[in-house]
Every structure is written in C-alpha cells, then in structure tokens.
Amino acid sequence: MTKTQVAIVGAGPAGLTLAQLLHVAGIDSVVLENRSRDYVEARIRAGVLEHDVAELYEQAGVGGRMRREGLVHTGVELQSGTERHRIAFDELVGKTIVVYGQTEVVKDLIEARLESGRPLHFEVSDVSLHELESERPRVRYVHDGAEQELECQFVAGCDGFHGVSRPSIAADVLRTFGRDYPYGWLGIIAAVAPSHDELVYAHTERGFALLSMRSPELSRLYLQCAPDEDLDLWPDERIWDELQSRLGVDGWTLHEGPILEKGVTPMRSFVTEPMQWGRLYLAGDAAHIVPPTGAKGLNLAVRDVAALAEALVAWYRDGHVGLLDAYSETCLRRVWRAEHFSWWMTTMLHRAPNSDEFTLRLQQSQLRYLRTSPAAARSLAENYVGVEHA
Ligand code: FAD
Ligand code: DHB
C-alpha cells in the first residue's frame, strides 16, 4: 500500500491543474489516469481561457508557453444573418481572453508534473474509491498488471463525465439536473490561417456556425449538426460549402485548407449537487457539463480546482475546515452562472430542428438588443471573460 495526501483521479485539465497547484503549495498527491499520455495530449477539445484562468496558470508557474504562443483576444464577433457586431471585452469590462488549445494546456501541465518528480500514472484500470466517509479514504486500481491500494486524506474526483467518482457518492445524497439539446457540433481543425483575427459566433437560418482558431496557422471551425450526426455524410467539400454559406458576409473570404481532424460533439447541460461527499471532492466535468457555446467547460474545471486547492492549503497549513466545508456551495454558485450563460448563448444562437418562427424572432430580437444596448453587451462580455462574484 502507498500513501499520499491527495489522490487525484483523472489527468484532464482539472486533475493536472490541481496537481500543479498542490505541488506549488508543497502538498503531496498521486494522479491516476486510465488513458495513455499520447491519448490525453492529443484529445482536441476547448480553446478559450478566461482572463483569470490564464493568470492562474501564470501564477502556478505553467504559463510560459501560453503567454508566448497563446492569442490574446479583446473581443468576439456576433453574426446575425449576414451582419456582424463586435463585443469589445476590454472596453466593456476591462478584461481579455486567451485562445490557447486544451491540448497545449494539458501538455504544459504534464511536463510540469513530470518535472516535479511527483507521481502521475497513465493507463491504470479498475479504479475504485473506498471509505470516503472516513479520514483515510482508499483508492484501489490496477497498474502494470498489479493491484494497488493508495491511502490518502482526500480524493479529488477529476475523472470527467464518465468517470467513477460521481457514482461513488451515496445515491440518496446525489441530485442531478440536466438537459440534452437536439443538436451537436461538427468540429474541424484545418491547416489554414484563421480568416478573421477574432472568434465569430454566427446565428443563421441554416443553423449555428463558429469560427475559431488554435494558432496563426490553424483554424478551428464548428457547424451545428444533429447530436448523432454521421461524419461519413460530411466529406470535406460539404463541410466547407456549409461553413461558407453560414459564415459568409460581403467583402470577407473564408479561406479553406486541408482538414486535419473532424469530430462530432453532442451537447448537454448537467449539474451534480452536492459536489462533495465525505472526503470526496468532485471537480470539472465529473460534476457538471455545459454546452460548448460560450467556452465555459474548461474554465469551470480550472476554477473548481483553484477553489479546492485553496481549501486544501488552508486545511493543511492551519487546520481550517471552513473552505473545505463551503467547497460545494462556493463552486455551485459559479457553476450555475456558467450553466445559465451557456444555455442562453446556445439557445440564442442555434436553430432547433422543429424551431418555429416565434423562436426565430426572439433570437433575432436578442441579437439586435446586443448590438444596440451597451448594457446587454456588457452582460455578455462579463460572463464570457468570467464573472468574478457569481
Ligand atoms: P476531462 O478533460 O474529461 O478529463 C477527465 C480525465 O479523467 C480524462 O483524462 C479521462 O481519461 C480520465 N478518466 C475518466 N475515467 C477515469 C477513471 N475511471 N480512472 C482514471 N481516469 C479516468 N469545452 C469548451 O469550452 N469548448 C469546446 O469546444 C469543447 N469541446 C469539447 C469536446 C468534447 C468531445 C468534450 C468531451 C468536451 C468539450 N469541451 C469543450 C469541454 C471541456 O473540454 C471540458 O469541460 C474539460 O475537458 C473538463 O476537464 P476535466 O479535467 O474536468 O475533464
Ligand atoms: C472554441 C470552443 C468553444 O466552445 C467556444 O465557445 C469558442 C471557441 C474553440 O474550440 O476554439
């Protein structure tokens, strides 16, 4: 049996960020991940870091490459039909965002973890959590063909939506809230310079589209599709035609290039309450899911573990339990704000398959309001860069 202070299940952004924050504070942890390092580093997902999340990475000593290679954006464009309107974050709320891929965040964190010399085990299997209501929880798993037991003081459940942590909470305590949407996103990475220097969120009668990027050489683009869309029906030419017709505006060209990667993401909203049970603390997608519109998923995960790290540091340094006891409530306030914002952005910008004209008029009205009212624009900007006091 091995011992540690904090057992961290999952090496996604939540688990790896927590490991780094604890390391900086001199707290021991073991990270257990069921996939390989290559798989985790190649998984293409989110791309937008909120202002304070980018700062947190810098303060935690892992922001070097992000600051050199990340793209600072001072606003985004909202497109309604063929009209675009810029939401200027810096002017409206004095903050900016950083476009830097989740793959890069994960690579930086893995490198920092390996440098720290503290344990990070890939390709473990059969992870199970035990005695979570005691002061000495245990995590059992199989690594290199051998059964292992890890004794710890706290377990951080950072193992995503399909992990083992959330189901380890007693069924009579756990409450979940959620919604599935009747659409998904077809996302591509293309080897072509982004056609615009900021993100473009487009609402059109053909459905939603988003222009984003990963670097000056790589475009990231999304199209609203069915949640179970068959990618075989989407040869590259059809994807570009559809992007051209949804994103096209006069006097602007969407540049096409080789598609390097294609995928479909279904969309859901989901919240678990509480986010803590005994010595188990859930963080990130293990506790909540947002639809991607508004780019909150990764940011929420990082903010959960920032709160958890602060609470653990207070406990280890001074024996304070207050922040640990308040963890779930503290996180859920911010989580529900982001849930509302993501749901609102999603329903404003997508066209449901059986959507009626009334809904379309409401969406158009809301988009017009954002164009004409600084108060409405400021609210969007504040939520997008990250609300300070939810
Ligand atoms: P995850 O990144 O899911 O990490 C959990 C880790 O735990 C994984 O490495 C997993 O392999 C591991 N794990 C799972 N089960 C076990 C187990 N039993 N034992 C050990 N390890 C385990 N957000 C956006 O803002 N914009 C986007 O465009 C966007 N696109 C997305 C596309 C997809 C396909 C998905 C699934 C999510 C997307 N998200 C997006 C959401 C965002 O990527 C997540 O919110 C973010 O990854 C959450 O980080 P996490 O560490 O909580 O969870
Ligand atoms: C990206 C993803 C999002 O969900 C979003 O709202 C903006 C950008 C991206 O992957 O670049």
Tab-separated table of N, CA, C and O and ligand atoms in Angstrom, residues 8-17 31-36 39-40 43-48 102 106 121-122 124-128 141 157-165 185 210 214 220 222 263-266 268 283-302 304-305, ligand 1:
chain	number	residue	atom	x	y	z
A	8	ILE	N	-5.718	12.002	-6.778
A	8	ILE	CA	-6.405	12.723	-7.852
A	8	ILE	C	-6.759	11.720	-8.949
A	8	ILE	O	-5.864	11.109	-9.543
A	9	VAL	N	-8.058	11.539	-9.198
A	9	VAL	CA	-8.478	10.599	-10.233
A	9	VAL	C	-8.756	11.393	-11.504
A	9	VAL	O	-9.657	12.232	-11.544
A	10	GLY	N	-7.973	11.140	-12.560
A	10	GLY	CA	-8.156	11.810	-13.849
A	10	GLY	C	-7.070	12.836	-14.125
A	10	GLY	O	-6.783	13.690	-13.283
A	11	ALA	N	-6.459	12.727	-15.306
A	11	ALA	CA	-5.419	13.685	-15.710
A	11	ALA	C	-5.896	14.512	-16.898
A	11	ALA	O	-5.216	14.640	-17.912
A	12	GLY	N	-7.089	15.081	-16.762
A	12	GLY	CA	-7.552	16.104	-17.706
A	12	GLY	C	-7.124	17.450	-17.129
A	12	GLY	O	-6.315	17.508	-16.187
A	13	PRO	N	-7.664	18.539	-17.654
A	13	PRO	CA	-7.300	19.859	-17.128
A	13	PRO	C	-7.552	19.991	-15.626
A	13	PRO	O	-6.713	20.558	-14.908
A	14	ALA	N	-8.651	19.437	-15.107
A	14	ALA	CA	-8.960	19.592	-13.675
A	14	ALA	C	-7.901	18.884	-12.830
A	14	ALA	O	-7.283	19.488	-11.946
A	15	GLY	N	-7.667	17.608	-13.091
A	15	GLY	CA	-6.736	16.832	-12.270
A	15	GLY	C	-5.314	17.351	-12.360
A	15	GLY	O	-4.619	17.481	-11.339
A	16	LEU	N	-4.877	17.677	-13.565
A	16	LEU	CA	-3.492	18.139	-13.736
A	16	LEU	C	-3.274	19.522	-13.137
A	16	LEU	O	-2.217	19.810	-12.579
A	17	THR	N	-4.282	20.386	-13.250
A	17	THR	CA	-4.142	21.728	-12.669
A	17	THR	C	-4.104	21.624	-11.146
A	17	THR	O	-3.284	22.273	-10.483
A	31	VAL	N	-1.574	11.190	-9.116
A	31	VAL	CA	-2.580	11.342	-10.173
A	31	VAL	C	-2.729	10.008	-10.902
A	31	VAL	O	-1.736	9.417	-11.335
A	32	LEU	N	-3.995	9.563	-11.040
A	32	LEU	CA	-4.281	8.294	-11.712
A	32	LEU	C	-5.110	8.556	-12.966
A	32	LEU	O	-6.180	9.171	-12.881
A	33	GLU	N	-4.638	8.085	-14.102
A	33	GLU	CA	-5.325	8.342	-15.382
A	33	GLU	C	-5.467	7.026	-16.132
A	33	GLU	O	-4.501	6.276	-16.255
A	34	ASN	N	-6.675	6.773	-16.642
A	34	ASN	CA	-6.857	5.464	-17.287
A	34	ASN	C	-6.425	5.424	-18.757
A	34	ASN	O	-6.278	4.357	-19.327
A	35	ARG	N	-6.183	6.588	-19.356
A	35	ARG	CA	-5.732	6.600	-20.759
A	35	ARG	C	-4.212	6.740	-20.827
A	35	ARG	O	-3.559	6.974	-19.819
A	36	SER	N	-3.686	6.673	-22.054
A	36	SER	CA	-2.237	6.846	-22.227
A	36	SER	C	-1.897	8.332	-22.299
A	36	SER	O	-2.762	9.177	-22.566
A	39	TYR	N	-2.733	9.732	-25.764
A	39	TYR	CA	-4.162	9.948	-25.978
A	39	TYR	C	-4.613	11.240	-25.301
A	39	TYR	O	-5.300	12.073	-25.899
A	40	VAL	N	-4.201	11.419	-24.060
A	40	VAL	CA	-4.628	12.598	-23.294
A	40	VAL	C	-4.102	13.887	-23.943
A	40	VAL	O	-4.800	14.897	-24.021
A	43	ARG	N	-6.150	14.816	-27.370
A	43	ARG	CA	-7.613	14.951	-27.357
A	43	ARG	C	-8.011	16.411	-27.592
A	43	ARG	O	-7.833	17.258	-26.719
A	44	ILE	N	-8.551	16.684	-28.775
A	44	ILE	CA	-8.859	18.082	-29.127
A	44	ILE	C	-10.209	18.479	-28.547
A	44	ILE	O	-11.227	17.839	-28.819
A	45	ARG	N	-10.188	19.515	-27.738
A	45	ARG	CA	-11.429	19.990	-27.115
A	45	ARG	C	-11.442	21.506	-27.094
A	45	ARG	O	-11.341	22.132	-28.138
A	46	ALA	N	-11.518	22.089	-25.921
A	46	ALA	CA	-11.747	23.537	-25.810
A	46	ALA	C	-10.533	24.369	-26.235
A	46	ALA	O	-9.436	23.842	-26.415
A	47	GLY	N	-10.747	25.678	-26.358
A	47	GLY	CA	-9.656	26.533	-26.821
A	47	GLY	C	-9.601	27.928	-26.247
A	47	GLY	O	-8.737	28.707	-26.627
A	48	VAL	N	-10.521	28.257	-25.322
A	48	VAL	CA	-10.567	29.643	-24.833
A	48	VAL	C	-10.319	29.672	-23.320
A	48	VAL	O	-11.027	29.003	-22.558
A	102	GLN	N	-6.761	23.382	-25.404
A	102	GLN	CA	-6.733	22.490	-24.241
A	102	GLN	C	-5.601	21.466	-24.372
A	102	GLN	O	-4.979	21.094	-23.370
A	106	VAL	N	-2.811	20.913	-21.472
A	106	VAL	CA	-2.558	19.583	-20.910
A	106	VAL	C	-1.087	19.194	-21.082
A	106	VAL	O	-0.460	18.675	-20.152
A	121	HIS	N	0.355	8.467	-12.941
A	121	HIS	CA	0.328	7.149	-13.565
A	121	HIS	C	-0.693	7.111	-14.683
A	121	HIS	O	-1.889	7.320	-14.436
A	122	PHE	N	-0.238	6.836	-15.886
A	122	PHE	CA	-1.145	6.664	-17.028
A	122	PHE	C	-1.536	5.194	-17.141
A	122	PHE	O	-0.862	4.317	-16.578
A	124	VAL	N	-3.847	3.315	-15.960
A	124	VAL	CA	-4.309	2.500	-14.836
A	124	VAL	C	-5.711	1.997	-15.192
A	124	VAL	O	-6.373	2.569	-16.056
A	125	SER	N	-6.161	0.936	-14.542
A	125	SER	CA	-7.526	0.457	-14.802
A	125	SER	C	-8.200	0.094	-13.485
A	125	SER	O	-7.552	0.072	-12.434
A	126	ASP	N	-9.486	-0.198	-13.575
A	126	ASP	CA	-10.266	-0.674	-12.424
A	126	ASP	C	-10.141	0.229	-11.196
A	126	ASP	O	-9.971	-0.262	-10.073
A	127	VAL	N	-10.187	1.525	-11.418
A	127	VAL	CA	-10.105	2.460	-10.283
A	127	VAL	C	-11.396	2.372	-9.472
A	127	VAL	O	-12.496	2.399	-10.035
A	128	SER	N	-11.266	2.221	-8.152
A	128	SER	CA	-12.464	2.255	-7.295
A	128	SER	C	-12.143	3.012	-6.007
A	128	SER	O	-11.001	3.003	-5.541
A	141	TYR	N	-6.675	0.351	-7.603
A	141	TYR	CA	-6.537	0.386	-9.061
A	141	TYR	C	-5.532	-0.659	-9.501
A	141	TYR	O	-4.820	-1.243	-8.672
A	157	GLY	N	-12.110	13.921	-7.320
A	157	GLY	CA	-12.740	13.229	-8.459
A	157	GLY	C	-12.706	14.151	-9.667
A	157	GLY	O	-13.589	14.970	-9.854
A	158	CYS	N	-11.656	13.983	-10.480
A	158	CYS	CA	-11.465	14.850	-11.664
A	158	CYS	C	-11.537	14.003	-12.917
A	158	CYS	O	-10.817	14.247	-13.890
A	159	ASP	N	-12.399	12.964	-12.896
A	159	ASP	CA	-12.373	11.958	-13.961
A	159	ASP	C	-13.475	12.132	-14.994
A	159	ASP	O	-13.884	11.170	-15.647
A	160	GLY	N	-13.928	13.364	-15.178
A	160	GLY	CA	-14.819	13.655	-16.297
A	160	GLY	C	-16.211	13.078	-16.127
A	160	GLY	O	-16.550	12.470	-15.105
A	161	PHE	N	-17.020	13.269	-17.161
A	161	PHE	CA	-18.437	12.911	-17.088
A	161	PHE	C	-18.659	11.403	-16.914
A	161	PHE	O	-19.609	10.984	-16.263
A	162	HIS	N	-17.769	10.584	-17.522
A	162	HIS	CA	-17.981	9.132	-17.498
A	162	HIS	C	-17.130	8.428	-16.432
A	162	HIS	O	-16.987	7.204	-16.464
A	163	GLY	N	-16.577	9.196	-15.507
A	163	GLY	CA	-15.664	8.615	-14.521
A	163	GLY	C	-16.366	7.835	-13.424
A	163	GLY	O	-17.590	7.675	-13.416
A	164	VAL	N	-15.557	7.353	-12.463
A	164	VAL	CA	-16.087	6.531	-11.373
A	164	VAL	C	-16.409	7.363	-10.122
A	164	VAL	O	-17.057	6.865	-9.199
A	165	SER	N	-15.958	8.602	-10.072
A	165	SER	CA	-16.096	9.372	-8.832
A	165	SER	C	-17.545	9.732	-8.520
A	165	SER	O	-18.021	9.489	-7.405
A	185	TRP	N	-22.277	19.708	-32.340
A	185	TRP	CA	-21.334	20.484	-33.159
A	185	TRP	C	-20.455	19.526	-33.949
A	185	TRP	O	-19.900	18.589	-33.382
A	210	LEU	N	-19.359	28.547	-35.949
A	210	LEU	CA	-18.370	29.279	-35.150
A	210	LEU	C	-17.015	29.206	-35.836
A	210	LEU	O	-16.574	28.125	-36.234
A	214	ARG	N	-6.551	27.979	-33.470
A	214	ARG	CA	-5.612	27.443	-32.493
A	214	ARG	C	-4.262	28.155	-32.557
A	214	ARG	O	-3.525	28.154	-31.598
A	220	ARG	N	-9.947	26.582	-36.371
A	220	ARG	CA	-10.867	25.650	-35.705
A	220	ARG	C	-12.263	26.152	-36.056
A	220	ARG	O	-12.582	27.334	-35.797
A	222	TYR	N	-16.626	25.232	-36.351
A	222	TYR	CA	-17.717	24.352	-35.914
A	222	TYR	C	-18.993	24.665	-36.689
A	222	TYR	O	-19.255	25.826	-37.026
A	263	GLY	N	-14.746	15.898	-35.892
A	263	GLY	CA	-15.423	15.175	-34.818
A	263	GLY	C	-16.794	15.767	-34.548
A	263	GLY	O	-17.062	16.916	-34.910
A	264	VAL	N	-17.658	14.965	-33.919
A	264	VAL	CA	-18.993	15.444	-33.551
A	264	VAL	C	-19.118	15.426	-32.031
A	264	VAL	O	-18.751	14.446	-31.387
A	265	THR	N	-19.594	16.519	-31.458
A	265	THR	CA	-19.807	16.617	-30.011
A	265	THR	C	-21.294	16.832	-29.746
A	265	THR	O	-21.840	17.825	-30.200
A	266	PRO	N	-21.933	15.913	-29.011
A	266	PRO	CA	-23.316	16.189	-28.613
A	266	PRO	C	-23.319	17.280	-27.544
A	266	PRO	O	-22.275	17.579	-26.968
A	268	ARG	N	-24.914	18.964	-23.967
A	268	ARG	CA	-25.787	18.785	-22.809
A	268	ARG	C	-25.416	19.759	-21.699
A	268	ARG	O	-24.297	20.256	-21.627
A	283	ALA	N	-14.639	17.690	-9.226
A	283	ALA	CA	-14.253	18.934	-9.908
A	283	ALA	C	-14.351	18.738	-11.417
A	283	ALA	O	-14.114	17.646	-11.933
A	284	GLY	N	-14.703	19.798	-12.122
A	284	GLY	CA	-14.763	19.764	-13.589
A	284	GLY	C	-15.932	18.939	-14.105
A	284	GLY	O	-16.989	18.856	-13.476
A	285	ASP	N	-15.704	18.305	-15.272
A	285	ASP	CA	-16.786	17.568	-15.944
A	285	ASP	C	-17.329	16.412	-15.107
A	285	ASP	O	-18.413	15.906	-15.399
A	286	ALA	N	-16.623	15.968	-14.101
A	286	ALA	CA	-17.154	14.921	-13.208
A	286	ALA	C	-18.394	15.444	-12.493
A	286	ALA	O	-19.291	14.681	-12.140
A	287	ALA	N	-18.456	16.760	-12.304
A	287	ALA	CA	-19.553	17.362	-11.539
A	287	ALA	C	-20.554	18.096	-12.416
A	287	ALA	O	-21.726	18.228	-12.053
A	288	HIS	N	-20.097	18.610	-13.557
A	288	HIS	CA	-21.014	19.430	-14.380
A	288	HIS	C	-20.556	19.483	-15.828
A	288	HIS	O	-19.363	19.416	-16.122
A	289	ILE	N	-21.536	19.627	-16.705
A	289	ILE	CA	-21.270	19.757	-18.142
A	289	ILE	C	-22.021	20.996	-18.633
A	289	ILE	O	-23.152	21.242	-18.198
A	290	VAL	N	-21.401	21.735	-19.514
A	290	VAL	CA	-22.105	22.834	-20.185
A	290	VAL	C	-22.044	22.582	-21.686
A	290	VAL	O	-21.076	21.982	-22.167
A	291	PRO	N	-23.031	23.071	-22.432
A	291	PRO	CA	-22.858	23.028	-23.890
A	291	PRO	C	-21.703	23.970	-24.247
A	291	PRO	O	-21.462	24.937	-23.517
A	292	PRO	N	-20.964	23.694	-25.321
A	292	PRO	CA	-19.713	24.441	-25.546
A	292	PRO	C	-19.877	25.927	-25.880
A	292	PRO	O	-18.923	26.687	-25.702
A	293	THR	N	-21.053	26.345	-26.337
A	293	THR	CA	-21.244	27.741	-26.738
A	293	THR	C	-20.943	28.671	-25.555
A	293	THR	O	-21.643	28.626	-24.541
A	294	GLY	N	-19.924	29.488	-25.699
A	294	GLY	CA	-19.531	30.376	-24.610
A	294	GLY	C	-18.245	29.934	-23.949
A	294	GLY	O	-17.692	30.647	-23.114
A	295	ALA	N	-17.773	28.725	-24.301
A	295	ALA	CA	-16.440	28.242	-23.908
A	295	ALA	C	-16.215	28.209	-22.400
A	295	ALA	O	-15.205	28.660	-21.899
A	296	LYS	N	-17.161	27.647	-21.677
A	296	LYS	CA	-17.039	27.638	-20.206
A	296	LYS	C	-16.481	26.345	-19.620
A	296	LYS	O	-16.028	26.321	-18.473
A	297	GLY	N	-16.556	25.211	-20.352
A	297	GLY	CA	-16.256	23.894	-19.770
A	297	GLY	C	-14.883	23.810	-19.108
A	297	GLY	O	-14.763	23.493	-17.919
A	298	LEU	N	-13.871	24.105	-19.863
A	298	LEU	CA	-12.505	24.039	-19.347
A	298	LEU	C	-12.293	25.065	-18.230
A	298	LEU	O	-11.659	24.778	-17.202
A	299	ASN	N	-12.831	26.248	-18.411
A	299	ASN	CA	-12.649	27.311	-17.412
A	299	ASN	C	-13.288	26.945	-16.071
A	299	ASN	O	-12.729	27.188	-15.009
A	300	LEU	N	-14.477	26.338	-16.144
A	300	LEU	CA	-15.141	25.918	-14.901
A	300	LEU	C	-14.310	24.869	-14.176
A	300	LEU	O	-14.198	24.882	-12.948
A	301	ALA	N	-13.754	23.948	-14.958
A	301	ALA	CA	-12.945	22.873	-14.359
A	301	ALA	C	-11.762	23.484	-13.599
A	301	ALA	O	-11.457	23.095	-12.470
A	302	VAL	N	-11.112	24.460	-14.213
A	302	VAL	CA	-9.938	25.073	-13.582
A	302	VAL	C	-10.345	25.859	-12.336
A	302	VAL	O	-9.672	25.818	-11.300
A	304	ASP	N	-12.914	25.279	-10.387
A	304	ASP	CA	-13.231	24.323	-9.297
A	304	ASP	C	-11.958	23.940	-8.560
A	304	ASP	O	-11.903	23.988	-7.320
A	305	VAL	N	-10.922	23.545	-9.312
A	305	VAL	CA	-9.733	23.043	-8.622
A	305	VAL	C	-8.956	24.180	-7.967
A	305	VAL	O	-8.246	23.947	-6.976
B	1	FAD	P1	-11.761	15.693	-18.754
B	1	FAD	O1	-10.994	16.552	-19.678
B	1	FAD	O2	-12.825	14.823	-19.296
B	1	FAD	O3	-10.689	14.800	-18.001
B	1	FAD	C1	-11.046	13.683	-17.219
B	1	FAD	C2	-9.915	12.683	-17.254
B	1	FAD	O4	-10.241	11.582	-16.432
B	1	FAD	C3	-9.683	12.145	-18.651
B	1	FAD	O5	-8.318	12.232	-18.966
B	1	FAD	C4	-10.158	10.701	-18.562
B	1	FAD	O6	-9.462	9.857	-19.450
B	1	FAD	C5	-9.903	10.394	-17.111
B	1	FAD	N1	-10.729	9.305	-16.562
B	1	FAD	C6	-12.027	9.021	-16.838
B	1	FAD	N2	-12.430	7.967	-16.115
B	1	FAD	C7	-11.364	7.579	-15.373
B	1	FAD	C8	-11.166	6.528	-14.442
B	1	FAD	N3	-12.162	5.678	-14.126
B	1	FAD	N4	-9.974	6.404	-13.867
B	1	FAD	C9	-8.961	7.265	-14.165
B	1	FAD	N5	-9.100	8.271	-15.052
B	1	FAD	C10	-10.286	8.435	-15.640
B	1	FAD	N6	-15.386	22.985	-23.794
B	1	FAD	C11	-15.303	24.174	-24.342
B	1	FAD	O7	-15.297	25.155	-23.610
B	1	FAD	N7	-15.211	24.301	-25.723
B	1	FAD	C12	-15.185	23.220	-26.553
B	1	FAD	O8	-15.087	23.354	-27.762
B	1	FAD	C13	-15.272	21.958	-26.001
B	1	FAD	N8	-15.279	20.858	-26.786
B	1	FAD	C14	-15.405	19.642	-26.189
B	1	FAD	C15	-15.436	18.488	-26.967
B	1	FAD	C16	-15.613	17.224	-26.389
B	1	FAD	C17	-15.655	15.984	-27.274
B	1	FAD	C18	-15.767	17.113	-24.980
B	1	FAD	C19	-15.987	15.770	-24.323
B	1	FAD	C20	-15.703	18.275	-24.203
B	1	FAD	C21	-15.530	19.526	-24.793
B	1	FAD	N9	-15.469	20.694	-24.022
B	1	FAD	C22	-15.379	21.887	-24.585
B	1	FAD	C23	-15.494	20.667	-22.587
B	1	FAD	C24	-14.094	20.729	-21.980
B	1	FAD	O9	-13.161	20.129	-22.826
B	1	FAD	C25	-14.184	20.051	-20.640
B	1	FAD	O10	-15.052	20.818	-19.838
B	1	FAD	C26	-12.842	19.827	-19.948
B	1	FAD	O11	-12.094	18.851	-20.607
B	1	FAD	C27	-13.073	19.421	-18.497
B	1	FAD	O12	-11.884	18.988	-17.914
B	1	FAD	P2	-11.896	17.839	-16.827
B	1	FAD	O13	-10.477	17.680	-16.431
B	1	FAD	O14	-12.927	18.111	-15.810
B	1	FAD	O15	-12.424	16.548	-17.599
